[in-house]
Amino acid sequence: MPYNPCTANIAMNIVADCEKPNIGGYTGRAVLIPVDSNPVIVVNEDNNHILTSITPAEGSKTIAVNNVFAEPFTGSNTASQADSGRSAFTKTIAVRIPLRGGAVSKDIVEPLVNNALGYIMIAEKKDKVGDGTYEVIGYQNGLKANADGINRDELANGGDIVATLSTVEPFFEVTLFDTDYQTTKEAFEELYTTNSI
């Protein structure tokens, strides 16, 4: 029996959509939700890689990240690794904190270092496609500050603090998506503005 490769069929399924080309990168806006605040997470019943909602516990504080006017999330990436003996993905994200002072140290920087369970981050992408616009990192295993992950050089990056967080998760990508882009955007904006520091 002759060998019939399925390459053409695979290519048809992964070809780029010329009507909606990918736009790479992040806007620089994100929300960090502490895992230890026990947020209520609703998972799409048809696809466990999609979260339809994340609701922080009442009274818990989230951290709103605004790197819009900085180079956002420099050095951020997702890469596969099999060090643990099974497939997993290392996710790294570097956030700039363009603030300073004792309140910033107490309320943002030190909690990033000291939170043992880490954070769930919802990061807004430039591509406004609906499912895929809001990436969720740390849902399965909280994002934690790297050992040398918080630093500031007064002569670089405008003196901003740079926080490098990472995690290892079994899913390559998890997204926040509910019904359509506009509904999801409204949910993100609510998280971004309510109870954020």
XYZ file of N, CA and C in Angstrom:
591
model
N 0.851 -1.181 0.000
C 0.000 0.000 0.000
C 0.891 1.236 0.000
N 0.662 2.201 -0.900
C 1.513 3.379 -0.967
C 1.284 4.289 0.247
N 2.351 4.994 0.609
C 2.302 5.941 1.732
C 1.667 7.245 1.272
N 0.636 7.677 1.949
C -0.031 8.940 1.632
C 0.151 9.907 2.796
N 1.097 10.829 2.657
C 1.310 11.782 3.764
C 0.106 12.697 3.952
N -0.112 13.111 5.189
C -1.259 13.972 5.481
C -0.824 15.432 5.636
N 0.340 15.768 5.136
C 0.892 17.117 5.289
C -0.057 18.186 4.771
N -0.664 17.947 3.628
C -1.561 18.952 3.039
C -2.757 19.209 3.950
N -3.302 18.148 4.543
C -4.445 18.318 5.451
C -4.056 19.104 6.690
N -2.873 18.827 7.212
C -2.406 19.560 8.393
C -2.224 21.026 8.049
N -1.588 21.295 6.916
C -1.327 22.681 6.500
C -2.624 23.465 6.347
N -3.677 22.816 5.845
C -4.955 23.515 5.678
C -5.515 23.956 7.021
N -5.247 23.201 8.064
C -5.798 23.520 9.379
C -4.991 24.552 10.150
N -3.734 24.769 9.780
C -2.916 25.716 10.545
C -2.506 26.936 9.736
N -3.013 27.066 8.527
C -2.656 28.227 7.710
C -3.211 29.504 8.339
N -2.481 30.599 8.199
C -2.912 31.877 8.761
C -4.193 32.355 8.096
N -5.030 33.045 8.852
C -6.260 33.628 8.326
C -5.910 35.007 7.757
N -5.943 35.122 6.440
C -5.557 36.372 5.778
C -6.492 37.523 6.142
N -7.715 37.216 6.542
C -8.676 38.243 6.935
C -8.385 38.774 8.339
N -7.740 37.941 9.168
C -7.451 38.328 10.550
C -6.020 37.928 10.908
N -5.033 38.626 10.364
C -3.646 38.254 10.678
C -3.315 38.509 12.144
N -2.433 37.681 12.692
C -2.009 37.854 14.083
C -1.290 39.188 14.265
N -1.546 39.838 15.388
C -0.795 41.024 15.796
C -0.086 40.632 17.080
N 1.229 40.581 17.040
C 1.993 40.102 18.181
C 2.171 41.147 19.268
N 2.417 40.684 20.461
C 2.760 41.567 21.569
C 1.619 41.835 22.531
N 1.980 42.447 23.645
C 1.046 42.802 24.711
C 0.833 44.314 24.722
N -0.313 44.752 25.214
C -0.571 46.188 25.329
C 0.225 46.796 26.476
N 0.568 45.976 27.454
C 1.244 46.469 28.651
C 0.321 46.539 29.854
N -0.960 46.230 29.650
C -1.906 46.230 30.778
C -2.150 44.796 31.226
N -2.198 44.631 32.539
C -2.441 43.302 33.106
C -2.984 43.445 34.516
N -3.520 42.357 35.024
C -4.003 42.293 36.403
C -3.353 41.088 37.060
N -2.809 41.294 38.265
C -2.246 40.207 39.057
C -3.191 39.927 40.221
N -3.649 38.683 40.317
C -4.583 38.267 41.364
C -3.858 37.271 42.272
N -3.754 37.548 43.568
C -3.070 36.601 44.465
C -3.815 35.264 44.529
N -3.080 34.181 44.349
C -3.688 32.848 44.419
C -4.246 32.591 45.809
N -3.553 33.087 46.854
C -4.009 32.806 48.219
C -5.289 33.553 48.602
N -5.792 34.419 47.695
C -7.079 35.079 47.957
C -8.256 34.196 47.524
N -7.939 33.008 46.985
C -8.958 32.041 46.552
C -9.984 32.643 45.601
N -9.532 33.148 44.444
C -10.497 33.682 43.477
C -11.405 32.576 42.950
N -12.631 32.953 42.600
C -13.578 32.003 42.020
C -13.328 31.970 40.512
N -13.035 30.790 39.991
C -12.695 30.635 38.568
C -13.712 29.709 37.924
N -14.282 30.167 36.814
C -15.231 29.343 36.057
C -14.553 28.927 34.758
N -14.527 27.601 34.524
C -13.863 27.040 33.351
C -14.916 26.705 32.297
N -14.608 27.015 31.039
C -15.496 26.681 29.928
C -15.723 25.173 29.916
N -16.973 24.744 29.848
C -17.260 23.308 29.944
C -16.835 22.524 28.705
N -16.603 23.213 27.583
C -16.180 22.528 26.357
C -14.670 22.549 26.144
N -13.966 23.481 26.825
C -12.533 23.621 26.607
C -11.888 24.104 27.907
N -11.147 23.233 28.576
C -10.568 23.590 29.874
C -9.361 24.521 29.762
N -9.047 24.976 28.557
C -7.996 25.973 28.353
C -8.581 27.390 28.319
N -9.900 27.490 28.453
C -10.588 28.785 28.431
C -11.307 28.987 29.761
N -11.040 30.119 30.405
C -11.746 30.489 31.621
C -12.789 31.521 31.251
N -14.029 31.309 31.664
C -15.076 32.269 31.319
C -15.150 33.412 32.312
N -14.631 33.199 33.532
C -14.584 34.307 34.488
C -13.609 33.999 35.618
N -13.058 35.071 36.163
C -12.224 35.011 37.364
C -12.731 36.118 38.280
N -13.140 35.755 39.481
C -13.654 36.739 40.430
C -12.826 36.681 41.708
N -12.059 37.738 41.986
C -11.293 37.749 43.240
C -12.229 37.693 44.445
N -11.732 37.126 45.525
C -12.527 37.070 46.754
C -12.840 38.479 47.221
N -13.993 38.633 47.848
C -14.418 39.949 48.313
C -13.380 40.544 49.264
N -13.010 41.779 48.991
C -12.056 42.483 49.830
C -10.596 42.233 49.501
N -10.308 41.275 48.601
C -8.904 41.019 48.268
C -8.398 42.088 47.301
N -7.118 42.360 47.373
C -6.490 43.376 46.533
C -5.804 42.726 45.343
N -6.013 43.293 44.162
C -5.302 42.869 42.966
C -4.287 43.957 42.621
N -3.354 43.631 41.751
C -2.359 44.608 41.307
C -2.606 44.900 39.837
N -2.924 46.157 39.532
C -3.104 46.577 38.144
C -1.741 46.972 37.589
N -1.377 46.401 36.454
C -0.101 46.696 35.808
C -0.380 47.571 34.598
N 0.335 48.696 34.510
C 0.184 49.569 33.352
C 1.563 49.871 32.789
N 1.966 49.083 31.786
C 3.240 49.283 31.105
C 3.018 49.828 29.700
N 1.911 50.535 29.496
C 1.545 50.996 28.158
C 2.616 51.898 27.562
N 3.229 52.747 28.364
C 4.209 53.685 27.836
C 5.646 53.201 28.041
N 5.771 51.965 28.491
C 7.093 51.347 28.623
C 7.121 50.161 27.667
N 8.282 49.561 27.528
C 8.342 48.354 26.714
C 7.761 47.233 27.569
N 6.516 46.801 27.284
C 5.837 45.903 28.230
C 6.362 44.482 28.202
N 6.442 43.911 29.370
C 6.701 42.494 29.517
C 7.933 42.035 28.732
N 9.006 42.800 28.846
C 10.248 42.495 28.150
C 10.753 41.115 28.545
N 11.197 40.356 27.555
C 11.765 39.042 27.823
C 10.736 37.982 28.136
N 9.466 38.260 27.894
C 8.412 37.310 28.205
C 8.354 36.217 27.147
N 8.154 34.996 27.595
C 8.075 33.906 26.629
C 7.434 32.680 27.256
N 7.042 31.760 26.384
C 6.554 30.447 26.792
C 7.387 29.419 26.044
N 7.961 28.461 26.753
C 8.808 27.454 26.110
C 8.524 26.089 26.706
N 8.544 25.070 25.851
C 8.296 23.721 26.347
C 9.532 23.198 27.060
N 9.302 22.306 28.003
C 10.397 21.638 28.707
C 9.871 20.318 29.230
N 10.773 19.378 29.382
C 10.358 18.053 29.857
C 11.208 17.613 31.040
N 11.752 18.577 31.771
C 12.624 18.247 32.907
C 11.900 17.429 33.971
N 10.607 17.652 34.118
C 9.860 16.968 35.165
C 9.439 15.559 34.763
N 9.828 15.149 33.553
C 9.455 13.821 33.080
C 8.147 13.810 32.323
N 7.495 14.961 32.236
C 6.284 15.043 31.432
C 6.220 16.427 30.803
N 5.436 16.539 29.780
C 5.372 17.784 29.032
C 4.871 18.928 29.903
N 5.561 20.035 29.832
C 5.159 21.222 30.576
C 5.716 22.438 29.854
N 5.262 23.606 30.249
C 5.681 24.838 29.592
C 6.131 25.853 30.642
N 7.341 26.341 30.479
C 7.870 27.375 31.354
C 7.424 28.726 30.817
N 6.787 29.521 31.663
C 6.288 30.830 31.257
C 6.983 31.894 32.096
N 7.558 32.857 31.427
C 8.285 33.925 32.095
C 7.733 35.261 31.626
N 7.519 36.160 32.556
C 7.020 37.481 32.198
C 7.709 38.517 33.071
N 8.198 39.579 32.440
C 8.899 40.646 33.166
C 8.037 41.902 33.122
N 7.690 42.404 34.279
C 6.793 43.556 34.412
C 7.593 44.740 34.935
N 7.401 45.894 34.331
C 8.029 47.105 34.846
C 7.076 47.813 35.796
N 7.619 48.273 36.924
C 6.823 48.997 37.913
C 7.369 50.427 37.958
N 6.684 51.353 37.281
C 7.207 52.723 37.165
C 6.857 53.584 38.376
N 7.051 53.028 39.564
C 6.683 53.706 40.807
C 7.820 53.555 41.802
N 7.750 54.318 42.878
C 8.731 54.160 43.949
C 8.131 54.606 45.265
N 8.846 54.354 46.332
C 8.399 54.801 47.637
C 8.028 53.661 48.569
N 7.818 54.015 49.826
C 7.513 53.023 50.854
C 6.214 52.284 50.619
N 5.169 52.981 50.122
C 3.878 52.322 49.877
C 3.997 51.290 48.767
N 4.763 51.630 47.723
C 4.973 50.689 46.615
C 5.749 49.471 47.113
N 6.761 49.720 47.938
C 7.540 48.620 48.507
C 6.650 47.687 49.321
N 5.814 48.273 50.188
C 4.961 47.483 51.088
C 3.824 46.778 50.358
N 3.157 47.481 49.434
C 1.918 46.958 48.841
C 2.109 46.183 47.542
N 3.233 46.405 46.836
C 3.419 45.745 45.542
C 4.676 44.882 45.509
N 5.841 45.497 45.738
C 7.103 44.781 45.531
C 7.270 43.618 46.502
N 7.128 43.874 47.786
C 7.348 42.805 48.765
C 6.318 41.681 48.667
N 5.027 41.979 48.436
C 4.086 40.875 48.207
C 4.445 40.023 46.986
N 5.004 40.629 45.935
C 5.415 39.840 44.769
C 6.480 38.821 45.148
N 7.353 39.199 46.061
C 8.430 38.311 46.492
C 7.941 37.299 47.521
N 7.104 37.750 48.459
C 6.773 36.935 49.630
C 5.552 36.036 49.480
N 4.730 36.232 48.454
C 3.518 35.426 48.309
C 3.895 34.006 47.895
N 3.772 33.060 48.815
C 4.236 31.686 48.576
C 3.473 30.980 47.461
N 2.184 31.293 47.293
C 1.384 30.630 46.265
C 1.442 31.345 44.927
N 1.913 32.586 44.913
C 2.079 33.307 43.667
C 0.816 34.017 43.199
N 0.798 34.327 41.916
C -0.251 35.157 41.319
C -0.782 34.556 40.032
N -2.024 34.874 39.745
C -2.614 34.619 38.430
C -2.574 35.955 37.693
N -2.001 35.968 36.514
C -1.941 37.194 35.727
C -2.872 37.081 34.522
N -3.630 38.137 34.285
C -4.402 38.253 33.052
C -3.749 39.380 32.267
N -3.126 39.041 31.150
C -2.387 40.013 30.346
C -3.142 40.299 29.052
N -3.306 41.574 28.745
C -4.027 41.999 27.541
C -3.066 42.033 26.355
N -3.464 41.377 25.268
C -2.652 41.375 24.050
C -3.146 42.449 23.079
N -2.276 42.818 22.142
C -2.636 43.817 21.128
C -3.662 43.272 20.146
N -3.655 41.967 19.945
C -4.547 41.328 18.979
C -5.953 41.220 19.567
N -6.903 41.933 19.003
C -8.276 41.964 19.530
C -9.139 40.923 18.820
N -8.859 39.649 19.109
C -9.524 38.567 18.393
C -10.641 37.904 19.186
N -10.791 38.262 20.446
C -11.760 37.558 21.289
C -11.021 36.511 22.093
N -11.217 35.225 21.778
C -10.469 34.171 22.445
C -9.007 34.298 22.026
N -8.150 34.650 22.962
C -6.735 34.860 22.658
C -6.275 36.265 23.008
N -7.219 37.181 23.202
C -6.852 38.558 23.533
C -6.374 38.680 24.973
N -6.963 37.933 25.888
C -6.597 38.010 27.302
C -5.982 36.677 27.729
N -4.664 36.674 27.867
C -3.940 35.463 28.249
C -3.871 35.353 29.764
N -4.093 34.155 30.278
C -4.050 33.903 31.722
C -2.811 33.058 32.016
N -1.943 33.586 32.870
C -0.707 32.892 33.231
C -0.725 32.682 34.744
N -0.463 31.460 35.164
C -0.434 31.169 36.591
C -1.715 30.551 37.123
N -2.652 30.249 36.240
C -3.920 29.641 36.666
C -3.697 28.249 37.252
N -2.823 27.461 36.648
C -2.579 26.101 37.121
C -1.473 26.037 38.169
N -0.575 26.988 38.122
C 0.545 27.039 39.060
C 0.964 28.498 39.147
N 0.739 29.126 40.283
C 0.914 30.569 40.414
C 2.254 31.105 39.942
N 2.215 32.283 39.315
C 3.440 32.993 38.930
C 4.153 33.455 40.188
N 5.446 33.184 40.264
C 6.217 33.603 41.429
C 7.443 34.391 40.963
N 7.903 35.286 41.830
C 9.099 36.058 41.516
C 10.310 35.131 41.473
N 11.124 35.286 40.449
C 12.375 34.536 40.383
C 13.270 34.961 41.548
N 14.254 34.131 41.881
C 15.142 34.428 43.015
C 15.788 35.801 42.872
N 16.173 36.139 41.653
C 16.766 37.453 41.409
C 15.802 38.306 40.585
N 14.504 38.065 40.801
C 13.495 38.602 39.902
C 13.018 40.009 40.162
N 13.419 40.651 41.237
C 12.999 42.025 41.483
C 14.259 42.880 41.540
N 14.390 43.821 40.615
C 15.566 44.671 40.662
C 15.261 46.047 40.093
N 16.101 46.983 40.453
C 15.977 48.339 39.912
C 17.378 48.897 39.715
N 17.605 49.418 38.521
C 18.824 50.146 38.217
C 18.389 51.581 37.961
N 18.793 52.488 38.825
C 18.347 53.878 38.716
C 18.737 54.518 37.382
N 19.717 53.936 36.691
C 20.184 54.515 35.431
C 19.652 53.781 34.208
N 18.755 52.805 34.412
C 18.175 52.060 33.292
C 16.660 52.009 33.437
N 15.954 51.930 32.323
C 14.488 51.820 32.308
C 13.816 52.951 33.075
N 14.433 54.131 33.062
C 13.843 55.263 33.765
C 13.802 55.088 35.268
N 14.627 54.177 35.796
C 14.624 53.917 37.233
C 13.483 53.027 37.678
N 12.746 52.428 36.705
C 11.636 51.542 37.048
C 12.134 50.272 37.730
N 11.294 49.715 38.601
C 11.535 48.389 39.162
C 11.134 47.379 38.084
N 11.930 46.343 37.905
C 11.586 45.281 36.958
C 11.372 44.001 37.761
N 10.167 43.454 37.653
C 9.822 42.218 38.357
C 9.713 41.088 37.341
N 10.549 40.074 37.472
C 10.506 38.919 36.576
C 9.848 37.767 37.327
N 8.727 37.300 36.777
C 7.944 36.231 37.396
C 7.925 35.037 36.450
N 7.834 33.834 37.003
C 7.770 32.660 36.138
C 6.964 31.547 36.785
N 6.593 30.594 35.947
C 5.857 29.421 36.404
C 6.062 28.296 35.398
N 5.693 27.089 35.782
C 5.674 25.948 34.867
C 4.264 25.385 34.919
N 3.624 25.300 33.741
C 2.236 24.837 33.680
C 2.069 23.787 32.584
N 1.087 22.893 32.730
C 0.886 21.858 31.715
C 0.233 22.347 30.426
N -0.505 23.459 30.461
C -1.147 23.979 29.243
C -0.285 25.068 28.637
N -0.111 25.028 27.323
C 0.693 26.043 26.632
C 0.065 27.423 26.775
N -1.241 27.503 26.579
C -1.911 28.792 26.701
C -3.290 28.608 27.313
N -3.614 29.517 28.232
C -4.940 29.579 28.843
C -5.439 30.995 28.612
N -6.726 31.114 28.269
C -7.261 32.441 27.979
C -8.500 32.739 28.812
N -8.752 34.041 28.962
C -10.010 34.501 29.543
C -10.901 34.883 28.376
N -12.027 34.217 28.246
C -12.942 34.523 27.138
C -14.358 34.116 27.513
N -15.265 35.085 27.392
C -16.672 34.837 27.693
C -17.538 35.423 26.594
N -18.138 34.608 25.798
C -19.129 34.967 24.782
C -18.535 35.693 23.576
N -17.951 36.874 23.795
C -17.394 37.658 22.692
C -16.330 38.608 23.239
N -15.663 39.308 22.331
C -14.575 40.196 22.742
C -15.066 41.293 23.684
N -16.183 41.937 23.353
C -16.654 43.067 24.150
C -17.004 42.644 25.587
N -17.690 41.523 25.730
C -18.041 41.017 27.063
C -16.787 40.718 27.876
N -15.799 40.099 27.232
C -14.556 39.762 27.916
C -13.787 41.016 28.281
N -13.749 41.993 27.385
C -13.068 43.262 27.661
C -13.676 43.947 28.881
N -15.007 43.960 28.963
C -15.680 44.582 30.111
C -15.305 43.872 31.414
N -15.209 42.546 31.368
C -14.821 41.784 32.564
C -13.384 42.121 32.959
N -12.501 42.242 31.972
C -11.111 42.597 32.254
C -11.024 43.999 32.855
N -11.753 44.948 32.270
C -11.715 46.330 32.770
C -12.214 46.400 34.213
N -13.213 45.581 34.530
C -13.730 45.537 35.908
C -12.642 45.055 36.867
N -11.939 43.997 36.471
C -10.831 43.485 37.290
C -9.707 44.512 37.401
N -9.462 45.218 36.310
C -8.347 46.167 36.238
C -8.563 47.372 37.142
N -9.832 47.767 37.311
C -10.096 49.008 38.044
C -10.617 48.792 39.468
N -11.188 47.629 39.770
C -11.805 47.406 41.085
C -10.822 46.749 42.043
N -10.650 47.363 43.201
C -9.791 46.835 44.271
C -8.343 46.636 43.849
N -7.890 47.422 42.851
C -6.500 47.292 42.409
C -5.624 48.326 43.096
N -4.381 47.946 43.320
C -3.402 48.879 43.879
C -2.337 49.159 42.848
